[in-house]
């Protein structure tokens, strides 16, 4: 396993020459196609669908999945480092790739051979974009309380889905939705997963939410009004949907952790560059010990987060239990991103508080990462359950 550094001094241990080539390709796309447009397009609330088409053509939308179905066959430790590079260039893109990967998880892992052969190639390398539909207006952290219902029309008939999903990244623009719906009684065991086409009659989206950050990434409610889905698009067994959803989220949390580290790295790079150039009292502010210590703490948090998410990824790649470590990585990396971006604004002073520099955008974006795919309070619940067992009732 060889180590290499990119232009910003990030040292990476990559397992193969192919992985090194993937990282080099990712950095080139990020430098040429993503970063130069990020500030302008985020300010305009523009979603860069054409960039996702480019990533698909470049083989970067299905990296951790089986090559037999158009995936890249890469270990998670490689996929996550690609994700980190994309997020450093623009979080809308990094998060979008993470959500797309999450949306493919149930089919790739629990679908039948026929389902995978029919659907996965287009999802992984055909320019399609996915969305993951678990949360609802009244079922967020308590996702097992969801009310969206799927009812089957007689034996062997289609499923008819009615309900509303909330906080859906790519809501209204996705080509397919992995939807959790209630097919049985209350609680987790009454939920089933379905793969719903984005153009299904009866599926619509509300106007995107007005958010404090990530304005280029649409987040919207998705309405399902009598949406008909054949049983061939049911993923896994009836009643298995919630287990599928949680299995996907373990991996998805690692995607959020990697995005958080990428965002933090971008903020640190901006702060270091500014500190070297900005002069006060006749010398660069990077000469002052107080600021040097602040930058050192920022760098330490980023490196610690990177090590934690990679440790969880390597556990996953080895087929070992990684859920607790994934929750720790999501918790630590997103809290670190919040702290690092806040400190980056402080390094730039008044300029950091203006939209003329990207750190104010990084700060707004970091806040979202502490909430998405399980709030950090929920991560603490997950970690504690691994340590001491479930709560007494």
Short mmCIF file of C-alpha atoms in Angstrom, two decimals:
data_model
loop_
_atom_site.label_atom_id
_atom_site.label_comp_id
_atom_site.label_asym_id
_atom_site.label_seq_id
_atom_site.Cartn_x
_atom_site.Cartn_y
_atom_site.Cartn_z
CA UNK A 1 0.00 0.00 0.00
CA UNK A 2 1.68 3.21 -1.19
CA UNK A 3 1.26 6.70 0.21
CA UNK A 4 0.88 9.83 -1.87
CA UNK A 5 0.18 13.53 -1.28
CA UNK A 6 -1.98 15.87 -3.33
CA UNK A 7 -1.27 19.55 -3.92
CA UNK A 8 -2.70 20.47 -0.51
CA UNK A 9 -0.44 18.03 1.33
CA UNK A 10 -3.10 15.43 2.13
CA UNK A 11 -1.32 12.09 2.44
CA UNK A 12 -3.34 9.10 1.29
CA UNK A 13 -2.65 5.39 1.63
CA UNK A 14 -4.16 3.82 -1.46
CA UNK A 15 -4.22 0.07 -1.99
CA UNK A 16 -3.68 -0.16 -5.76
CA UNK A 17 -2.43 1.71 -8.82
CA UNK A 18 -6.03 1.80 -10.06
CA UNK A 19 -7.06 3.60 -6.86
CA UNK A 20 -4.31 6.17 -7.36
CA UNK A 21 -5.49 6.75 -10.91
CA UNK A 22 -9.07 7.20 -9.70
CA UNK A 23 -7.98 9.81 -7.17
CA UNK A 24 -5.95 11.62 -9.82
CA UNK A 25 -8.95 11.60 -12.19
CA UNK A 26 -11.20 12.89 -9.41
CA UNK A 27 -8.84 15.75 -8.55
CA UNK A 28 -8.59 16.73 -12.19
CA UNK A 29 -12.38 16.85 -12.60
CA UNK A 30 -12.72 18.70 -9.29
CA UNK A 31 -10.10 21.28 -10.27
CA UNK A 32 -11.27 21.86 -13.84
CA UNK A 33 -15.03 21.29 -13.76
CA UNK A 34 -16.40 21.54 -10.22
CA UNK A 35 -14.54 24.09 -8.07
CA UNK A 36 -14.47 27.01 -10.55
CA UNK A 37 -18.28 27.02 -10.77
CA UNK A 38 -19.13 26.23 -7.16
CA UNK A 39 -19.57 29.70 -5.63
CA UNK A 40 -21.56 31.15 -8.52
CA UNK A 41 -23.85 28.16 -8.91
CA UNK A 42 -24.49 27.80 -5.18
CA UNK A 43 -25.40 31.49 -4.99
CA UNK A 44 -27.81 30.97 -7.88
CA UNK A 45 -29.24 27.75 -6.42
CA UNK A 46 -28.24 25.83 -9.54
CA UNK A 47 -28.03 22.04 -9.39
CA UNK A 48 -25.19 20.86 -11.68
CA UNK A 49 -26.88 17.86 -13.30
CA UNK A 50 -24.36 17.97 -16.14
CA UNK A 51 -21.54 17.35 -13.65
CA UNK A 52 -23.25 14.17 -12.47
CA UNK A 53 -23.49 13.05 -16.08
CA UNK A 54 -19.73 13.63 -16.36
CA UNK A 55 -19.09 11.67 -13.16
CA UNK A 56 -21.21 8.83 -14.49
CA UNK A 57 -19.29 8.73 -17.78
CA UNK A 58 -16.06 8.78 -15.77
CA UNK A 59 -17.11 5.74 -13.73
CA UNK A 60 -17.37 7.64 -10.44
CA UNK A 61 -21.08 7.11 -9.63
CA UNK A 62 -20.90 3.40 -8.85
CA UNK A 63 -17.46 2.93 -7.36
CA UNK A 64 -18.23 0.52 -4.46
CA UNK A 65 -20.51 -1.75 -6.51
CA UNK A 66 -19.97 -4.93 -8.53
CA UNK A 67 -18.35 -4.41 -11.96
CA UNK A 68 -20.71 -7.06 -13.35
CA UNK A 69 -23.47 -4.46 -13.13
CA UNK A 70 -21.47 -1.40 -14.16
CA UNK A 71 -19.90 -0.61 -10.80
CA UNK A 72 -16.28 0.21 -10.13
CA UNK A 73 -15.53 -2.72 -7.82
CA UNK A 74 -13.61 -0.45 -5.45
CA UNK A 75 -13.26 -0.95 -1.70
CA UNK A 76 -15.09 1.54 0.47
CA UNK A 77 -11.83 3.11 1.64
CA UNK A 78 -11.15 4.18 -1.97
CA UNK A 79 -14.72 5.30 -2.72
CA UNK A 80 -14.80 7.47 0.40
CA UNK A 81 -11.55 9.21 -0.46
CA UNK A 82 -12.95 10.00 -3.91
CA UNK A 83 -16.03 11.36 -2.16
CA UNK A 84 -13.86 13.52 0.11
CA UNK A 85 -12.12 15.08 -2.89
CA UNK A 86 -15.46 15.85 -4.57
CA UNK A 87 -16.88 17.40 -1.39
CA UNK A 88 -13.80 19.58 -0.97
CA UNK A 89 -14.48 21.03 -4.41
CA UNK A 90 -18.23 21.44 -3.82
CA UNK A 91 -20.35 19.80 -1.17
CA UNK A 92 -23.44 19.67 -3.40
CA UNK A 93 -21.53 17.29 -5.67
CA UNK A 94 -19.94 15.18 -2.94
CA UNK A 95 -23.19 14.83 -1.02
CA UNK A 96 -25.06 14.10 -4.25
CA UNK A 97 -22.76 11.20 -5.06
CA UNK A 98 -23.13 9.90 -1.49
CA UNK A 99 -26.94 10.03 -1.68
CA UNK A 100 -26.94 8.37 -5.09
CA UNK A 101 -24.75 5.57 -3.72
CA UNK A 102 -27.10 5.21 -0.74
CA UNK A 103 -30.07 4.99 -3.10
CA UNK A 104 -28.49 2.07 -4.99
CA UNK A 105 -27.61 0.12 -1.85
CA UNK A 106 -30.83 -1.85 -1.28
CA UNK A 107 -31.01 -3.09 -4.86
CA UNK A 108 -27.29 -3.90 -5.07
CA UNK A 109 -27.23 -5.82 -1.79
CA UNK A 110 -30.72 -7.29 -1.43
CA UNK A 111 -32.19 -7.32 -4.93
CA UNK A 112 -32.65 -10.52 -6.88
CA UNK A 113 -30.30 -11.46 -9.71
CA UNK A 114 -32.98 -10.46 -12.21
CA UNK A 115 -33.57 -7.09 -10.51
CA UNK A 116 -29.87 -6.26 -10.42
CA UNK A 117 -29.32 -7.22 -14.05
CA UNK A 118 -32.34 -5.20 -15.19
CA UNK A 119 -31.82 -2.02 -13.17
CA UNK A 120 -28.30 -1.59 -11.79
CA UNK A 121 -26.30 -0.91 -14.98
CA UNK A 122 -28.34 2.20 -15.76
CA UNK A 123 -28.31 3.30 -12.12
CA UNK A 124 -24.54 2.92 -11.74
CA UNK A 125 -23.22 4.04 -15.10
CA UNK A 126 -26.10 5.17 -17.25
CA UNK A 127 -26.34 8.78 -16.15
CA UNK A 128 -29.27 8.21 -13.79
CA UNK A 129 -29.54 9.92 -10.41
CA UNK A 130 -31.15 8.43 -7.32
CA UNK A 131 -32.90 9.57 -4.16
CA UNK A 132 -33.50 7.80 -0.83
CA UNK A 133 -36.94 8.11 0.73
CA UNK A 134 -37.20 7.16 4.40
CA UNK A 135 -38.04 10.31 6.40
CA UNK A 136 -41.51 11.83 6.54
CA UNK A 137 -42.96 15.07 7.96
CA UNK A 138 -43.88 13.29 11.22
CA UNK A 139 -41.22 10.55 11.12
CA UNK A 140 -37.67 11.82 11.17
CA UNK A 141 -35.43 10.39 13.88
CA UNK A 142 -38.28 7.96 14.66
CA UNK A 143 -38.25 6.66 11.10
CA UNK A 144 -40.04 3.41 11.99
CA UNK A 145 -43.17 5.50 12.62
CA UNK A 146 -43.53 6.28 8.89
CA UNK A 147 -47.06 6.39 7.47
CA UNK A 148 -46.59 6.08 3.72
CA UNK A 149 -48.53 2.96 2.81
CA UNK A 150 -48.27 0.42 0.03
CA UNK A 151 -51.30 -1.80 -0.58
CA UNK A 152 -51.27 -4.73 -2.99
CA UNK A 153 -54.13 -5.10 -5.45
CA UNK A 154 -54.97 -8.74 -5.05
CA UNK A 155 -52.65 -11.72 -5.20
CA UNK A 156 -49.94 -11.08 -7.77
CA UNK A 157 -51.12 -7.54 -8.41
CA UNK A 158 -49.31 -4.21 -8.34
CA UNK A 159 -48.57 -2.26 -5.19
CA UNK A 160 -50.26 1.13 -4.84
CA UNK A 161 -48.30 3.62 -2.74
CA UNK A 162 -49.74 6.69 -1.01
CA UNK A 163 -47.93 9.10 1.30
CA UNK A 164 -45.44 11.93 1.62
CA UNK A 165 -41.70 11.73 2.12
CA UNK A 166 -39.74 14.67 3.53
CA UNK A 167 -36.20 16.07 3.37
CA UNK A 168 -35.44 14.16 0.18
CA UNK A 169 -32.15 15.12 -1.46
CA UNK A 170 -32.72 15.21 -5.24
CA UNK A 171 -36.47 15.29 -4.61
CA UNK A 172 -38.18 16.24 -7.87
CA UNK A 173 -35.12 15.68 -10.08
CA UNK A 174 -34.18 12.05 -9.35
CA UNK A 175 -34.62 9.33 -11.94
CA UNK A 176 -35.43 6.71 -9.31
CA UNK A 177 -36.43 6.66 -5.63
CA UNK A 178 -35.76 3.94 -3.09
CA UNK A 179 -38.96 4.25 -1.03
CA UNK A 180 -39.78 2.73 2.35
CA UNK A 181 -43.52 2.17 2.78
CA UNK A 182 -45.74 0.42 5.27
CA UNK A 183 -47.18 -2.85 4.01
CA UNK A 184 -48.04 -4.37 7.38
CA UNK A 185 -48.73 -3.36 10.96
CA UNK A 186 -47.10 -0.65 13.05
CA UNK A 187 -43.40 -0.53 13.79
CA UNK A 188 -40.26 -1.52 11.95
CA UNK A 189 -41.44 -4.99 10.90
CA UNK A 190 -44.33 -3.60 8.86
CA UNK A 191 -42.13 -1.71 6.35
CA UNK A 192 -41.12 -2.79 2.84
CA UNK A 193 -38.73 -1.21 0.31
CA UNK A 194 -39.62 -0.37 -3.30
CA UNK A 195 -37.72 1.00 -6.28
CA UNK A 196 -39.95 3.68 -7.80
CA UNK A 197 -39.23 5.31 -11.18
CA UNK A 198 -38.92 9.08 -11.08
CA UNK A 199 -41.51 9.46 -13.84
CA UNK A 200 -44.12 7.19 -12.24
CA UNK A 201 -47.66 8.59 -12.57
CA UNK A 202 -48.78 10.03 -9.25
CA UNK A 203 -45.26 10.88 -8.06
CA UNK A 204 -44.57 14.59 -7.62
CA UNK A 205 -42.41 16.91 -5.57
CA UNK A 206 -43.11 20.08 -3.64
CA UNK A 207 -40.98 23.18 -4.28
CA UNK A 208 -37.49 22.75 -2.81
CA UNK A 209 -36.97 23.75 0.81
CA UNK A 210 -35.42 27.17 1.39
CA UNK A 211 -32.23 26.26 3.24
CA UNK A 212 -29.45 28.22 4.94
CA UNK A 213 -26.86 26.35 2.89
CA UNK A 214 -26.54 23.73 0.15
CA UNK A 215 -28.78 25.87 -2.03
CA UNK A 216 -27.56 24.11 -5.17
CA UNK A 217 -28.77 20.74 -3.87
CA UNK A 218 -32.58 20.45 -4.01
CA UNK A 219 -34.24 19.09 -0.87
CA UNK A 220 -37.98 18.58 -1.21
CA UNK A 221 -41.02 16.67 -0.07
CA UNK A 222 -41.99 13.86 -2.42
CA UNK A 223 -45.68 13.02 -2.76
CA UNK A 224 -46.90 9.58 -3.81
CA UNK A 225 -50.55 9.66 -4.83
CA UNK A 226 -51.68 6.24 -5.99
CA UNK A 227 -48.29 5.38 -7.43
CA UNK A 228 -48.45 1.89 -8.94
CA UNK A 229 -45.36 -0.30 -8.60
CA UNK A 230 -45.14 -3.92 -9.84
CA UNK A 231 -44.02 -6.53 -7.35
CA UNK A 232 -40.85 -6.94 -9.44
CA UNK A 233 -39.77 -3.58 -7.99
CA UNK A 234 -40.15 -4.67 -4.39
CA UNK A 235 -36.68 -4.91 -2.81
CA UNK A 236 -36.17 -7.75 -0.35
CA UNK A 237 -38.97 -9.53 1.44
CA UNK A 238 -42.16 -7.93 2.71
CA UNK A 239 -41.46 -6.44 6.12
CA UNK A 240 -37.69 -6.30 5.53
CA UNK A 241 -37.63 -2.68 4.39
CA UNK A 242 -36.61 -1.06 7.65
CA UNK A 243 -33.71 -3.45 8.09
CA UNK A 244 -32.62 -2.63 4.53
CA UNK A 245 -32.89 1.07 5.32
CA UNK A 246 -30.71 0.82 8.43
CA UNK A 247 -28.16 -1.33 6.62
CA UNK A 248 -27.86 1.35 3.94
CA UNK A 249 -27.54 4.11 6.53
CA UNK A 250 -24.54 2.46 8.19
CA UNK A 251 -22.68 2.86 4.90
CA UNK A 252 -24.29 6.20 4.11
CA UNK A 253 -23.01 7.68 7.36
CA UNK A 254 -19.49 7.00 6.18
CA UNK A 255 -20.27 8.99 3.04
CA UNK A 256 -21.38 11.94 5.17
CA UNK A 257 -18.22 11.63 7.29
CA UNK A 258 -16.01 11.71 4.20
CA UNK A 259 -17.90 14.74 2.86
CA UNK A 260 -17.43 16.49 6.20
CA UNK A 261 -13.68 15.88 6.11
CA UNK A 262 -13.53 17.20 2.54
CA UNK A 263 -15.42 20.34 3.53
CA UNK A 264 -13.17 20.84 6.56
CA UNK A 265 -10.07 20.37 4.41
CA UNK A 266 -11.30 23.02 1.97
CA UNK A 267 -11.88 25.44 4.86
CA UNK A 268 -8.42 24.77 6.31
CA UNK A 269 -6.76 25.26 2.92
CA UNK A 270 -8.53 28.61 2.52
CA UNK A 271 -7.57 29.70 6.03
CA UNK A 272 -3.91 28.76 5.57
CA UNK A 273 -3.68 30.55 2.22
CA UNK A 274 -5.26 33.68 3.69
CA UNK A 275 -3.03 33.63 6.78
CA UNK A 276 0.07 33.51 4.60
CA UNK A 277 -1.03 36.48 2.51
CA UNK A 278 -2.78 38.75 5.01
CA UNK A 279 -0.39 41.16 6.72
CA UNK A 280 -0.95 43.03 9.99
CA UNK A 281 1.57 44.77 12.20
CA UNK A 282 4.09 44.53 9.39
CA UNK A 283 4.09 40.76 8.89
CA UNK A 284 1.84 37.86 7.75
CA UNK A 285 -0.75 36.92 10.35
CA UNK A 286 0.49 33.33 9.97
CA UNK A 287 3.52 34.44 12.01
CA UNK A 288 1.41 34.94 15.15
CA UNK A 289 1.45 32.04 17.57
CA UNK A 290 -2.22 32.30 18.49
CA UNK A 291 -3.26 31.87 14.88
CA UNK A 292 -0.71 29.11 14.28
CA UNK A 293 -2.16 27.15 17.18
CA UNK A 294 -5.68 27.63 15.77
CA UNK A 295 -4.61 26.27 12.39
CA UNK A 296 -2.83 23.36 14.07
CA UNK A 297 -6.00 22.41 15.96
CA UNK A 298 -8.03 22.63 12.74
CA UNK A 299 -5.60 20.34 10.91
CA UNK A 300 -5.58 17.85 13.79
CA UNK A 301 -9.36 17.56 13.80
CA UNK A 302 -9.41 16.92 10.06
CA UNK A 303 -6.71 14.25 10.23
CA UNK A 304 -8.42 12.54 13.16
CA UNK A 305 -11.72 12.50 11.30
CA UNK A 306 -10.08 11.10 8.18
CA UNK A 307 -8.43 8.32 10.18
CA UNK A 308 -11.73 7.45 11.86
CA UNK A 309 -13.80 7.20 8.71
CA UNK A 310 -11.08 5.17 6.98
CA UNK A 311 -10.91 2.77 9.93
CA UNK A 312 -14.66 2.20 9.67
CA UNK A 313 -14.36 1.75 5.90
CA UNK A 314 -11.61 -0.83 6.29
CA UNK A 315 -13.70 -2.76 8.80
CA UNK A 316 -16.53 -2.76 6.25
CA UNK A 317 -14.21 -3.88 3.47
CA UNK A 318 -13.04 -6.79 5.64
CA UNK A 319 -16.63 -7.91 6.22
CA UNK A 320 -16.47 -7.03 9.92
CA UNK A 321 -19.01 -5.16 12.03
CA UNK A 322 -18.61 -1.44 11.42
CA UNK A 323 -21.89 0.18 12.53
CA UNK A 324 -20.55 1.61 15.80
CA UNK A 325 -17.44 2.98 14.09
CA UNK A 326 -19.58 4.46 11.28
CA UNK A 327 -21.73 6.30 13.82
CA UNK A 328 -18.59 7.56 15.57
CA UNK A 329 -17.15 8.73 12.26
CA UNK A 330 -20.32 10.58 11.29
CA UNK A 331 -20.52 12.19 14.74
CA UNK A 332 -16.86 13.19 15.00
CA UNK A 333 -16.28 14.27 11.39
CA UNK A 334 -19.37 16.47 11.14
CA UNK A 335 -18.74 18.10 14.52
CA UNK A 336 -15.13 18.66 13.41
CA UNK A 337 -16.33 20.23 10.15
CA UNK A 338 -18.56 22.61 12.10
CA UNK A 339 -15.69 23.64 14.36
CA UNK A 340 -13.13 23.93 11.55
CA UNK A 341 -15.37 26.03 9.31
CA UNK A 342 -16.24 28.30 12.24
CA UNK A 343 -12.54 28.76 12.97
CA UNK A 344 -11.83 29.41 9.28
CA UNK A 345 -14.27 32.31 9.36
CA UNK A 346 -12.46 33.61 12.44
CA UNK A 347 -9.07 33.42 10.68
CA UNK A 348 -10.40 35.57 7.85
CA UNK A 349 -12.05 37.99 10.29
CA UNK A 350 -14.53 40.36 8.67
CA UNK A 351 -13.72 39.03 5.24
CA UNK A 352 -14.69 35.56 6.40
CA UNK A 353 -18.19 36.81 7.14
CA UNK A 354 -18.71 38.00 3.57
CA UNK A 355 -19.76 36.04 0.51
CA UNK A 356 -16.58 37.22 -1.24
CA UNK A 357 -14.75 34.32 0.39
CA UNK A 358 -16.01 30.72 0.45
CA UNK A 359 -15.59 30.06 4.17
CA UNK A 360 -18.96 31.59 5.08
CA UNK A 361 -20.58 29.12 2.67
CA UNK A 362 -18.56 26.28 4.16
CA UNK A 363 -19.85 27.22 7.63
CA UNK A 364 -23.47 27.14 6.49
CA UNK A 365 -22.97 23.84 4.73
CA UNK A 366 -21.23 22.21 7.69
CA UNK A 367 -24.31 22.75 9.88
CA UNK A 368 -26.38 20.56 7.58
CA UNK A 369 -23.94 17.66 7.92
CA UNK A 370 -24.65 17.46 11.67
CA UNK A 371 -28.31 16.79 10.84
CA UNK A 372 -28.53 14.72 7.65
CA UNK A 373 -28.75 10.88 7.71
CA UNK A 374 -29.32 10.78 11.44
CA UNK A 375 -28.67 13.76 13.68
CA UNK A 376 -25.56 13.65 15.79
CA UNK A 377 -27.78 13.07 18.81
CA UNK A 378 -29.02 9.89 17.10
CA UNK A 379 -25.41 8.85 16.44
CA UNK A 380 -24.77 9.08 20.18
CA UNK A 381 -27.79 6.84 20.78
CA UNK A 382 -26.40 4.29 18.28
CA UNK A 383 -22.95 4.35 19.87
CA UNK A 384 -24.33 4.00 23.39
CA UNK A 385 -26.46 1.01 22.37
CA UNK A 386 -23.36 -0.72 21.09
CA UNK A 387 -21.65 -0.01 24.41
CA UNK A 388 -24.31 -0.78 27.00
CA UNK A 389 -27.28 -2.24 25.12
CA UNK A 390 -30.75 -0.77 24.40
CA UNK A 391 -32.47 1.52 26.83
CA UNK A 392 -34.74 0.05 29.51
CA UNK A 393 -38.45 0.46 28.93
#
